[in-house]
CSV table of C-alpha atoms in Angstrom, one decimal:
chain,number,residue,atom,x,y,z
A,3,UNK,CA,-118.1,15.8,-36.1
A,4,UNK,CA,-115.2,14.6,-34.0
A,5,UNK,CA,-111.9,16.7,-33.4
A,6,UNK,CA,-108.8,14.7,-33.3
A,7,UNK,CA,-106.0,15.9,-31.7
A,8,UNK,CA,-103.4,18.0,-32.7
A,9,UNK,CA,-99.6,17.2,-31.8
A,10,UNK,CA,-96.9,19.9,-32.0
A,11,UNK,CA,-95.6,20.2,-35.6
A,12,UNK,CA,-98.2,17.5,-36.9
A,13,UNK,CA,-101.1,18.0,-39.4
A,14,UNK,CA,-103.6,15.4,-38.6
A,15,UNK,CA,-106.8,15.2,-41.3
A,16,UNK,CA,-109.8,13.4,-40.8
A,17,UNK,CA,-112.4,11.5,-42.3
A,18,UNK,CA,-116.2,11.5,-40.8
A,19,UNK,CA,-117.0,9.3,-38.1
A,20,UNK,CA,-113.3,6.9,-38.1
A,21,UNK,CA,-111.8,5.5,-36.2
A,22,UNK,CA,-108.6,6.2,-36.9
A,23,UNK,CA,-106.7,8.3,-39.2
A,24,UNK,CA,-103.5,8.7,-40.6
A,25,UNK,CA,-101.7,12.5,-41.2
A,26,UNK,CA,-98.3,13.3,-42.7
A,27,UNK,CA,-96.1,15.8,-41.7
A,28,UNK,CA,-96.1,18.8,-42.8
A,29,UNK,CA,-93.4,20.5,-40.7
A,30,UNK,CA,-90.7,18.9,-38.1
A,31,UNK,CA,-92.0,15.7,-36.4
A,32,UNK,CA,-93.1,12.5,-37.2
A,33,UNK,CA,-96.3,10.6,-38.5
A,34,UNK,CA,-98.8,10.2,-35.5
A,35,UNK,CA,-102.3,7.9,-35.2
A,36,UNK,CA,-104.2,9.3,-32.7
A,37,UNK,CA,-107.7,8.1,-31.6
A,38,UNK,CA,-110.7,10.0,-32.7
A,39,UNK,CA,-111.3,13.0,-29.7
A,40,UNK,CA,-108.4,11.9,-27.9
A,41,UNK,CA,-106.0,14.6,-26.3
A,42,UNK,CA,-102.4,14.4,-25.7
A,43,UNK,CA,-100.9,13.1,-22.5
A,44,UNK,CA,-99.3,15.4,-20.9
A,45,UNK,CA,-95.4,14.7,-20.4
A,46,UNK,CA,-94.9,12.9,-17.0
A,47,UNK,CA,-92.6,15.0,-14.3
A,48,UNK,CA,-89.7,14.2,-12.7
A,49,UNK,CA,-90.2,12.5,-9.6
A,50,UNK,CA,-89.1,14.6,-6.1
A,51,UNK,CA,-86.7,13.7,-3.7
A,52,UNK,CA,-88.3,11.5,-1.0
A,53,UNK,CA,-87.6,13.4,2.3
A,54,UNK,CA,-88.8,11.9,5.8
A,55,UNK,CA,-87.8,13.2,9.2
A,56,UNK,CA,-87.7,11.6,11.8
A,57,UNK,CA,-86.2,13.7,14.5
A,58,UNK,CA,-86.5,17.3,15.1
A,59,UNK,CA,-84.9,19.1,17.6
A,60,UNK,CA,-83.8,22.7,18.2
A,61,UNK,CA,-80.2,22.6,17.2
A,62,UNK,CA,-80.7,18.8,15.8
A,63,UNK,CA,-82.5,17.1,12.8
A,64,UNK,CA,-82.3,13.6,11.6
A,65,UNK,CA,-84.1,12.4,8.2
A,66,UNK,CA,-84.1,10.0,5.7
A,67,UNK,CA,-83.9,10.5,1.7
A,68,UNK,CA,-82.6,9.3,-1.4
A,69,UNK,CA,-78.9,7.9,-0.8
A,70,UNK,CA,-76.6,10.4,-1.9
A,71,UNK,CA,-78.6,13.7,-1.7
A,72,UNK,CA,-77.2,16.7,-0.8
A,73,UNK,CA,-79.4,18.4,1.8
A,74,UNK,CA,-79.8,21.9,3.1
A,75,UNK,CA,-82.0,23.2,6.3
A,76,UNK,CA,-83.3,26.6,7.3
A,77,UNK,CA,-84.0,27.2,10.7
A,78,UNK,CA,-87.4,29.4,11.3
A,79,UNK,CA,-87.2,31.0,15.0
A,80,UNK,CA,-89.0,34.1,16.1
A,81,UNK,CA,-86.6,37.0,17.1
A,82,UNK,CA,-85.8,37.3,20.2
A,83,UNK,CA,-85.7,41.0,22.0
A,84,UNK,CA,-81.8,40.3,22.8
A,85,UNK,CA,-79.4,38.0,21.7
A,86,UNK,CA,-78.9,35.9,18.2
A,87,UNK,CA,-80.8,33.7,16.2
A,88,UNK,CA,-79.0,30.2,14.4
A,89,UNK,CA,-78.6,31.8,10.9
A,90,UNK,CA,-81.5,31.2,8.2
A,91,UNK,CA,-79.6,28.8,6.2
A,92,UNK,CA,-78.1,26.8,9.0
A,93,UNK,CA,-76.5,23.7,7.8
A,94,UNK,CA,-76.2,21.1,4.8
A,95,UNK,CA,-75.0,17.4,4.1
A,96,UNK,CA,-74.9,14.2,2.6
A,97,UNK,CA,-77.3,11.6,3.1
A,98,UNK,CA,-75.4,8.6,3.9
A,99,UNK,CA,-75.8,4.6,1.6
A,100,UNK,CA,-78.8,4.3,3.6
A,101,UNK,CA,-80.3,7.5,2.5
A,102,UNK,CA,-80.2,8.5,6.4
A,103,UNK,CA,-78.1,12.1,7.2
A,104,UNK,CA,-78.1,13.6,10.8
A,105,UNK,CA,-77.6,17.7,10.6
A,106,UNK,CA,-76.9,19.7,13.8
A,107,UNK,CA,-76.3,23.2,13.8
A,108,UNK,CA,-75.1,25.7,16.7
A,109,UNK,CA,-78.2,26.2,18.5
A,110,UNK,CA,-77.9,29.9,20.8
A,111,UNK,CA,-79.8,30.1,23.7
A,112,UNK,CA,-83.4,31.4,23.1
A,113,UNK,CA,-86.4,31.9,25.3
A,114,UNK,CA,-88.8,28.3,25.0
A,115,UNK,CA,-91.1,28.8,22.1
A,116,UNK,CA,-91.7,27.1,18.7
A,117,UNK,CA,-89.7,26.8,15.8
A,118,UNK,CA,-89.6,24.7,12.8
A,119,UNK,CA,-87.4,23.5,10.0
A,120,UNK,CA,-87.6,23.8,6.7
A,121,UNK,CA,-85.5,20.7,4.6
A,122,UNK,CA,-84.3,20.6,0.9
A,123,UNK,CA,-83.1,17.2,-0.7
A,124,UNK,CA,-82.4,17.5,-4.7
A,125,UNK,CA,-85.7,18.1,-6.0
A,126,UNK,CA,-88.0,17.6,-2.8
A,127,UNK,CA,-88.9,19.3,0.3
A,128,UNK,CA,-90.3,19.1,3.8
A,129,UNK,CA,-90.9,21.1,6.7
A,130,UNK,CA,-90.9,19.9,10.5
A,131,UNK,CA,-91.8,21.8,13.4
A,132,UNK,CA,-89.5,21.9,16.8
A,133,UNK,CA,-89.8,23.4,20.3
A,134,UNK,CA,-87.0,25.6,21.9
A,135,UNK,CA,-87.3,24.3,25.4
A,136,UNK,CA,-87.2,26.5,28.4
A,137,UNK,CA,-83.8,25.4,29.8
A,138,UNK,CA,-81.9,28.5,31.2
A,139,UNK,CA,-78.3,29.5,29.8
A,140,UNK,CA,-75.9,26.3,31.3
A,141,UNK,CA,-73.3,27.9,33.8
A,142,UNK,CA,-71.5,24.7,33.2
A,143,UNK,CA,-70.2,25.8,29.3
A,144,UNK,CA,-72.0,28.8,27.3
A,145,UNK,CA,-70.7,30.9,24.6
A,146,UNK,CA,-70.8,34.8,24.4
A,147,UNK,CA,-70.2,36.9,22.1
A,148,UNK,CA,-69.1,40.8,21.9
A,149,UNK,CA,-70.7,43.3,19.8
A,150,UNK,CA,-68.6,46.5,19.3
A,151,UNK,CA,-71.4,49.7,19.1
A,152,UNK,CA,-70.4,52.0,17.4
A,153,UNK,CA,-72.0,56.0,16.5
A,154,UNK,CA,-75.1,55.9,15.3
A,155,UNK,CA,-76.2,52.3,16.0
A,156,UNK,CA,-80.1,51.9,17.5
A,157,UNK,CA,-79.3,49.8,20.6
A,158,UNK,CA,-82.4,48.3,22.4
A,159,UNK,CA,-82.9,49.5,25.9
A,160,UNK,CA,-79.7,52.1,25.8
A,161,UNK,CA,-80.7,55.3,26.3
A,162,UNK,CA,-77.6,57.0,26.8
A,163,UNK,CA,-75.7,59.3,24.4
A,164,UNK,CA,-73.1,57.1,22.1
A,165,UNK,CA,-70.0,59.5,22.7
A,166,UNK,CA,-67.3,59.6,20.2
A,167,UNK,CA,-64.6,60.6,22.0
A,168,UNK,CA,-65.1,57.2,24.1
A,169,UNK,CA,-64.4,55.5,20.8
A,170,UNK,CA,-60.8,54.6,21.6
A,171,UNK,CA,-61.4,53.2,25.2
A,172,UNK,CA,-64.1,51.3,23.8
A,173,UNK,CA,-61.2,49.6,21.3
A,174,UNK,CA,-58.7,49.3,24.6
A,175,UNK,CA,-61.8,47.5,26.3
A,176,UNK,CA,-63.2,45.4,23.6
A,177,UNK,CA,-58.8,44.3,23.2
A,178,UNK,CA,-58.5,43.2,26.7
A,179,UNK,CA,-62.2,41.2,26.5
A,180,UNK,CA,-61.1,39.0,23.7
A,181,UNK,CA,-57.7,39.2,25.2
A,182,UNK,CA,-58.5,38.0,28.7
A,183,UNK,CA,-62.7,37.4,29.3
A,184,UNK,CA,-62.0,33.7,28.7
A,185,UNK,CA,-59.2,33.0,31.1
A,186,UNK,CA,-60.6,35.3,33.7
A,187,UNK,CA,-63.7,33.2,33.6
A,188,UNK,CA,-62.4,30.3,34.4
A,189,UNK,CA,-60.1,31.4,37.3
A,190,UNK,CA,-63.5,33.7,38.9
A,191,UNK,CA,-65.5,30.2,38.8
A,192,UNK,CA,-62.2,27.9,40.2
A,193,UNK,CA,-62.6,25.7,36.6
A,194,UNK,CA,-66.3,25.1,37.0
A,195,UNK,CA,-67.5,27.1,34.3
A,196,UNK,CA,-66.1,27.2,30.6
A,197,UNK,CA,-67.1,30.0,28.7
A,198,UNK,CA,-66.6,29.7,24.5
A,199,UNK,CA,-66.1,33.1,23.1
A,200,UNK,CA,-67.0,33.6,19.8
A,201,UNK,CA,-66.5,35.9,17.0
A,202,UNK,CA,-69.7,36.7,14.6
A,203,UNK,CA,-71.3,33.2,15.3
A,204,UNK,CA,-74.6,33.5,16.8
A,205,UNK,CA,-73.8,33.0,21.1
A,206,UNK,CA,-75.9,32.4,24.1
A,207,UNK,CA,-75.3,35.5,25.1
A,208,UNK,CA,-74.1,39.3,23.6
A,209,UNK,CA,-71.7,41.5,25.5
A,210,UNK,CA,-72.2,44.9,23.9
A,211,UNK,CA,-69.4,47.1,24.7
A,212,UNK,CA,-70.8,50.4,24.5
A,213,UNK,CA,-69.0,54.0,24.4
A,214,UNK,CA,-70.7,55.5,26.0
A,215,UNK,CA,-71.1,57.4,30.1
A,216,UNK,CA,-73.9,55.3,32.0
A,217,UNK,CA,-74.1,51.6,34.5
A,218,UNK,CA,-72.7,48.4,32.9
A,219,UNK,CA,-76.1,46.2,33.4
A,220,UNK,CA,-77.6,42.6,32.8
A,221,UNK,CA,-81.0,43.0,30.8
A,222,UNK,CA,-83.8,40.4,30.5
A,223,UNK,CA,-86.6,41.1,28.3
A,224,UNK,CA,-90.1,40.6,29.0
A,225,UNK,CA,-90.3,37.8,26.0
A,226,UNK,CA,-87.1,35.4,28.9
A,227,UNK,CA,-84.0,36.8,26.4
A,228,UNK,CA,-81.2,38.8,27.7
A,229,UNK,CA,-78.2,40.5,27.2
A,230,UNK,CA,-75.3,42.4,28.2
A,231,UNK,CA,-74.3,46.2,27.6
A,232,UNK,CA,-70.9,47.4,29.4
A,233,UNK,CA,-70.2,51.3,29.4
A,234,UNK,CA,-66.8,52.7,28.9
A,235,UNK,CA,-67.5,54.7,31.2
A,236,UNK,CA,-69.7,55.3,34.6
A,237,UNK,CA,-71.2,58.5,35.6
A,238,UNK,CA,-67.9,59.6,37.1
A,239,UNK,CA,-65.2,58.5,35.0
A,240,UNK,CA,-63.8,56.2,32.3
A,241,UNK,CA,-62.5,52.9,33.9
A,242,UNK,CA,-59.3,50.8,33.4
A,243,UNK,CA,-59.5,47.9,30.7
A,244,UNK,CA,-59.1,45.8,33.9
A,245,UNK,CA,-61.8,47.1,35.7
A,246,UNK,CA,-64.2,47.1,32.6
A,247,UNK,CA,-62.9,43.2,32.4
A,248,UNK,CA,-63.9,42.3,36.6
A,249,UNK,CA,-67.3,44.5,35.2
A,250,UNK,CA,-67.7,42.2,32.8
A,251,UNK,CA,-67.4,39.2,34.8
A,252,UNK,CA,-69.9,40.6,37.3
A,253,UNK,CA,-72.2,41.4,34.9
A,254,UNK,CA,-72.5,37.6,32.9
A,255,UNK,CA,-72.9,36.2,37.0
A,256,UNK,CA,-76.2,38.2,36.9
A,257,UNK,CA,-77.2,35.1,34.7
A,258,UNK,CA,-77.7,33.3,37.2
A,259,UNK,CA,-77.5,35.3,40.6
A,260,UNK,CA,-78.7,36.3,42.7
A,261,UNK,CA,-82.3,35.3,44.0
A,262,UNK,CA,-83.9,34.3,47.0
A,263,UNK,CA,-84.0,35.6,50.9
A,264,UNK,CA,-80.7,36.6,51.0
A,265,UNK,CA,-80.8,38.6,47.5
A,266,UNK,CA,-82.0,42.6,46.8
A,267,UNK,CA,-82.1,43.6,42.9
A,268,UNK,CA,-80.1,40.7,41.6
A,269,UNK,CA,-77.5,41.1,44.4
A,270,UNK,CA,-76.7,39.4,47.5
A,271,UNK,CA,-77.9,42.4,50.7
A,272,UNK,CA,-75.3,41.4,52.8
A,273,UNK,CA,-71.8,40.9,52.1
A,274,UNK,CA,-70.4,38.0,53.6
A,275,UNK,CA,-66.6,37.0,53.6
A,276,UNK,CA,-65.1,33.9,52.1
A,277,UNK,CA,-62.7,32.1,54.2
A,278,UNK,CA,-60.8,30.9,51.4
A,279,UNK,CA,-60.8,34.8,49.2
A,280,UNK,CA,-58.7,37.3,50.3
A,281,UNK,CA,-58.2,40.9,49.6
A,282,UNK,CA,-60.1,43.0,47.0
A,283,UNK,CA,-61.7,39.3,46.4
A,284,UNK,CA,-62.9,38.5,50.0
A,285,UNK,CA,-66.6,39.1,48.9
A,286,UNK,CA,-66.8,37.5,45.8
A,287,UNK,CA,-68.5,39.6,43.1
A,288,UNK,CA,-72.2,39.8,43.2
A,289,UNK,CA,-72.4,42.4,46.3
A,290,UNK,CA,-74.6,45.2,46.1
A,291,UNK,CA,-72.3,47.8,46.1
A,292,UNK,CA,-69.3,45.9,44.4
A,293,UNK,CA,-66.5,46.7,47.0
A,294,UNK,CA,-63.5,48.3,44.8
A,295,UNK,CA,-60.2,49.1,46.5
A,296,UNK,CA,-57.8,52.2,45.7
A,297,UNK,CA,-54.6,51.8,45.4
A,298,UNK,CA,-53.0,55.0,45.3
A,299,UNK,CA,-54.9,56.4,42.2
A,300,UNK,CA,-55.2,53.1,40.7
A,301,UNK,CA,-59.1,51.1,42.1
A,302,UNK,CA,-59.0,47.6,42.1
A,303,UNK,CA,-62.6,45.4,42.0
A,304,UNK,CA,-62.9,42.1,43.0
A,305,UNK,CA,-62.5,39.7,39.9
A,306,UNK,CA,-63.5,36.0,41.7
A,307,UNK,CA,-66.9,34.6,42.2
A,308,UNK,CA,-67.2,33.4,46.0
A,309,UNK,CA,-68.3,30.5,47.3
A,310,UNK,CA,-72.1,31.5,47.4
A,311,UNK,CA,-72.0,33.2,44.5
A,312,UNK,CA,-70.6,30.0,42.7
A,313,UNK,CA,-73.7,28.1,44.5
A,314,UNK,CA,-76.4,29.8,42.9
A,315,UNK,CA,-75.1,29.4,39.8
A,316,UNK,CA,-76.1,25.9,40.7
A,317,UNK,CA,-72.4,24.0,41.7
A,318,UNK,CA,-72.3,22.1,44.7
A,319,UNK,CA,-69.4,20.9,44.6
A,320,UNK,CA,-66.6,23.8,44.8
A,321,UNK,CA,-62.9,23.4,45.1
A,322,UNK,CA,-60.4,26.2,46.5
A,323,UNK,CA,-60.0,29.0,44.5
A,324,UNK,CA,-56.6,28.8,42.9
A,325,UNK,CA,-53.8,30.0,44.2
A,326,UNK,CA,-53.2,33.7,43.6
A,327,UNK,CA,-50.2,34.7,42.4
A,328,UNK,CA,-50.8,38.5,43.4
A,329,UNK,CA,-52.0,37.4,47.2
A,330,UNK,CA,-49.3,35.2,47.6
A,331,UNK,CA,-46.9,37.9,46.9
A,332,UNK,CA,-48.7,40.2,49.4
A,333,UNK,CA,-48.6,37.5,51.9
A,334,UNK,CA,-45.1,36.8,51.0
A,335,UNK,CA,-44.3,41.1,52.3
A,336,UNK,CA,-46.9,41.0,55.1
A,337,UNK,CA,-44.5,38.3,56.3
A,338,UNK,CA,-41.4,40.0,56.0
A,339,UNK,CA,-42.7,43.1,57.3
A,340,UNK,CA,-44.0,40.7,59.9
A,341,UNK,CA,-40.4,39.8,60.9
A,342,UNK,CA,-39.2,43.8,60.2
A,343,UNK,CA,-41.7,44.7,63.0
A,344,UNK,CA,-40.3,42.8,65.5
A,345,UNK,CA,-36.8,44.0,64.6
A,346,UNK,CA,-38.1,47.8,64.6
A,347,UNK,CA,-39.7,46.7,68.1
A,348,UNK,CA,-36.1,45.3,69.3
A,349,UNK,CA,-34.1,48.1,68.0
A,350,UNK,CA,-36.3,50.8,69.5
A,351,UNK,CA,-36.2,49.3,73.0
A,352,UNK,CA,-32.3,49.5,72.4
A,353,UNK,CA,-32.6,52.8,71.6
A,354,UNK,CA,-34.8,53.7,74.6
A,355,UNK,CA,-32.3,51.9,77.0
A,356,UNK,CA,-28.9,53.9,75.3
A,357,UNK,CA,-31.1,57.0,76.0
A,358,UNK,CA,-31.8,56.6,79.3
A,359,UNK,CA,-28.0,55.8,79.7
A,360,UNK,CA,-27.3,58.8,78.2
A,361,UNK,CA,-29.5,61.1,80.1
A,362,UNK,CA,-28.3,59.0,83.4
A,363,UNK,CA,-25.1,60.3,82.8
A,364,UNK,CA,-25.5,63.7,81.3
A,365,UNK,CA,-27.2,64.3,85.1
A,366,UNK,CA,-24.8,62.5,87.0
A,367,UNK,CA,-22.1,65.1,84.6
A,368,UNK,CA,-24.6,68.2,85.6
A,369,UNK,CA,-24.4,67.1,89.1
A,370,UNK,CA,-21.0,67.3,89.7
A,371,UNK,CA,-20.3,70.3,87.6
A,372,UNK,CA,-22.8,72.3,90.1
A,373,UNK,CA,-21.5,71.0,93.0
A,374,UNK,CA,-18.0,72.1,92.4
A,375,UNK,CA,-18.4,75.0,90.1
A,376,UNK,CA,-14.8,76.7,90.7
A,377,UNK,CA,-12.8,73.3,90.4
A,378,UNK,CA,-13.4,69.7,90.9
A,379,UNK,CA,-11.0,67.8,93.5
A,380,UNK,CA,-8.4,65.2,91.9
A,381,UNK,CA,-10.0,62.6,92.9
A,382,UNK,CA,-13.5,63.6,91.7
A,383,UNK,CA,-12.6,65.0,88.6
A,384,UNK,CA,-11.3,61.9,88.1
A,385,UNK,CA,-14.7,60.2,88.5
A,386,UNK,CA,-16.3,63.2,86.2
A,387,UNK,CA,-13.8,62.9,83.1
A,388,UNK,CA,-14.6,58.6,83.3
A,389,UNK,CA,-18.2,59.5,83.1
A,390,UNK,CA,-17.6,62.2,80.2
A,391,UNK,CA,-16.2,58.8,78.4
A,392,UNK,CA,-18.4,56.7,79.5
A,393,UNK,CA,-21.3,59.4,78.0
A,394,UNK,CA,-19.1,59.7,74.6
A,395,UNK,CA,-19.0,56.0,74.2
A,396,UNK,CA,-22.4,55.4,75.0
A,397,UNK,CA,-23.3,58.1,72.2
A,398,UNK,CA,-21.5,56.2,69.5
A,399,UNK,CA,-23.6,53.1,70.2
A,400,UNK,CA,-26.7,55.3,70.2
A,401,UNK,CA,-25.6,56.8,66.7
A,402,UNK,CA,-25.1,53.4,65.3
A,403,UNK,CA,-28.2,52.3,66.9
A,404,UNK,CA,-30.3,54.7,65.1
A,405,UNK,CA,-28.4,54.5,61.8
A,406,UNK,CA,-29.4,50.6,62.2
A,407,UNK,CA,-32.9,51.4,62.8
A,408,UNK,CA,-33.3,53.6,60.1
A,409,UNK,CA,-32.2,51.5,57.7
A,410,UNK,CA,-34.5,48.8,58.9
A,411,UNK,CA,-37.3,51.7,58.8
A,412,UNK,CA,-36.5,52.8,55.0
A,413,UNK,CA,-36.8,48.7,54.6
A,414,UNK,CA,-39.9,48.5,55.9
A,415,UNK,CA,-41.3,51.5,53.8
A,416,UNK,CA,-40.1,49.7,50.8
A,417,UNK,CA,-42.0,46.4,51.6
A,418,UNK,CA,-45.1,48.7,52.5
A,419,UNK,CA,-44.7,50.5,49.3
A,420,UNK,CA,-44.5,47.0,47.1
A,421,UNK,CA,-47.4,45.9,49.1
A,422,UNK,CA,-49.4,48.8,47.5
A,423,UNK,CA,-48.4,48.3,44.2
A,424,UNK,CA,-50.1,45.4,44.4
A,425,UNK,CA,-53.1,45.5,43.1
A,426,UNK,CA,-54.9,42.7,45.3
């Protein structure tokens, strides 16, 4: 015996061996002729959302779909050891009339490996792979961004104790980065290098501004990432905002220098001068101990890349180093006391000469009062009171010689004490 089919909410009866029957309904629905062992089609779905991509690119996708979808890609990366990742859900957009949409996303530097992107348009998906290619960090423009630690955090190659009581110089530091980092930058690398600093976006590279007592360093992991980590504080003492800033600057030109002959550990072994630095500057930054400079109790450390630190960061073609504003000012009170030495020079020789004159006659006064010691005669004390005027006279100039000089020595002090206040 054959089994017809039963719809939902239909009562279908049949007779043996027809073809065809007819059933009324005996709840919700309609009548229904259905051939003799038939089923029931099932109900056809929806159609997806065409998706094809053409181009796939680490940071870039292009792909065609149905005109007017709205579309949304993840980004799939492995983890590096340091540094950021694009975030999962990294972009979204309209395709265009012609169903085409082109979706790029901030791409962070990452060490070269594989990657693929996962796409959503309306009801379909697709999947593309990519490879992160093995390009180094660009000195020309990178971004960076600064992670605040704070107690408690698990940091990745720090092993030194998080102190709280380095919190607020942490703050101080972390203020003057986002404060200065960025214009510092490009005066250290003459305009050569723009670096973008970001807030939470993922960034080329992390600057982690740590409170704790240990060596600012540049890391590179074993898997090509790297990262930053700059301590309050050394093994001796907290240092300046300032300082931690020049630290800083030293630390993101271990990027890219230093390597080859002339390099020991990431720095260059010999310092050499550059003709166009001066001061605390002279040596650029990437020497092997950086050479600081005290000023009084305030150190200063160099904050400008030299010429052969700027070269293996890969520019070849370098212009001066702009003008700066605190050497110029030095130069400007080397120069005067320049001038103020020559004057101290002239005014002492006066006052050498009036001396002489003055001991000349104080002998030639000694003389005569030996020779006659119970009375001079007219005629020579004569000669003995005009050289007792001549000696008074001559001891005025010397007492207005020598309040001349030292005023021009107290001047001089205050040009030399200027000149240390400056912190170049």
């Amino acid at each position: 015996m054959t089994r017809a089919a039963t719809l939902p909410g239909v009562l279908l009866g049949c007779g043996v061996l027809l073809a065809t029957c007819s059933g009324t309904a005996s709840g919700p629905g309609t009548g229904a002729v259905v051939a003799a062992g038939a089923t029931a089609r099932p109900a056809t779905p929806a159609p997806t959302t065409p998706i094809s991509v053409s181009e796939s690119a680490y940071g870039h996708l292009v792909l065609r779909t149905t005109a007017g979808a709205r579309c949304t890609v993840e980004v799939h990366v492995g983890p590096p050891q340091y540094g950021d990742v694009p975030p999962a859900a990294a972009a979204a957009g309209i395709a265009n009339p012609s169903g085409v949409l082109t979706i790029t996303y901030p791409a962070p530097h990452l060490p070269a490996g594989p990657g693929w992107h996962e796409v959503t348009c309306g009801t379909g998906s697709s999947s593309a792979d990519f490879t992160i290619p093995s390009d180094g960090i660009s000195a020309t423009r990178f971004t960076a961004r600064i992670r605040v630690a704070n107690i408690g955090d698990q940091l990745p190659g720090v092993t030194a104790r998080l102190d709280a009581s380095l919190a607020p110089a942490r703050d101080l530091d972390v203020a003057a980065l986002k404060r200065t980092l960025v214009s510092e930058w490009g005066l250290a690398t003459r305009g050569l290098s723009t670096l973008d600093l970001l807030g939470d976006a993922p960034a080329d590279i992390v600057i982690t501004v740590v409170p704790a007592r240990d060596t600012s360093v540049h890391v590179t992991a074993s898997d090509g990432s790297q990262g930053i980590f700059l301590y309050v504080s050394d093994l001796q003492r907290t240092l300046t905002s300032d300082n931690l800033v020049a630290v800083a600057l030293h630390e993101l030109g271990h990027i890219w220098c230093c390597r080859g002959p002339d390099s020991s550990s990431g720095h260059w072994a010999t310092p050499v001068a550059d003709p166009l630095l001066q001061g605390v500057d002279r040596y650029g930054l990437m020497n092997h101990p950086v050479d600081c400079v005290l000023f009084g109790t305030i150190e200063s450390c160099p904050n400008r890349f030299s010429d052969r630190d700027l070269r293996s960061m890969g520019f070849t073609q370098i212009p001066p180093p702009p003008r700066n504003a605190c050497i110029d000012s030095k130069n400007a009170l080397l120069a005067q006391l320049a001038t103020l030495k020559d004057r101290l020079a002239g005014a002492k020789a006066g006052l050498d000469a009036t001396d002489a004159s003055l001991k000349t006659l104080s002998a030639q006064l000694v003389a005569l009062e030996t020779q006659y010691p119970g009375g001079m005669p007219p005629a020579v004390y004569q000669t003995y009171t005009a050289l007792i005027d001549r000696y008074n006279g001559t001891l005025v100039v010397e007492r207005t010689q020598v309040a001349a000089y030292n005023g021009l020595v107290t001047q001089s002090n205050g040009l030399v004490d200027q000149a240390k206040q400056l912190l170049c």
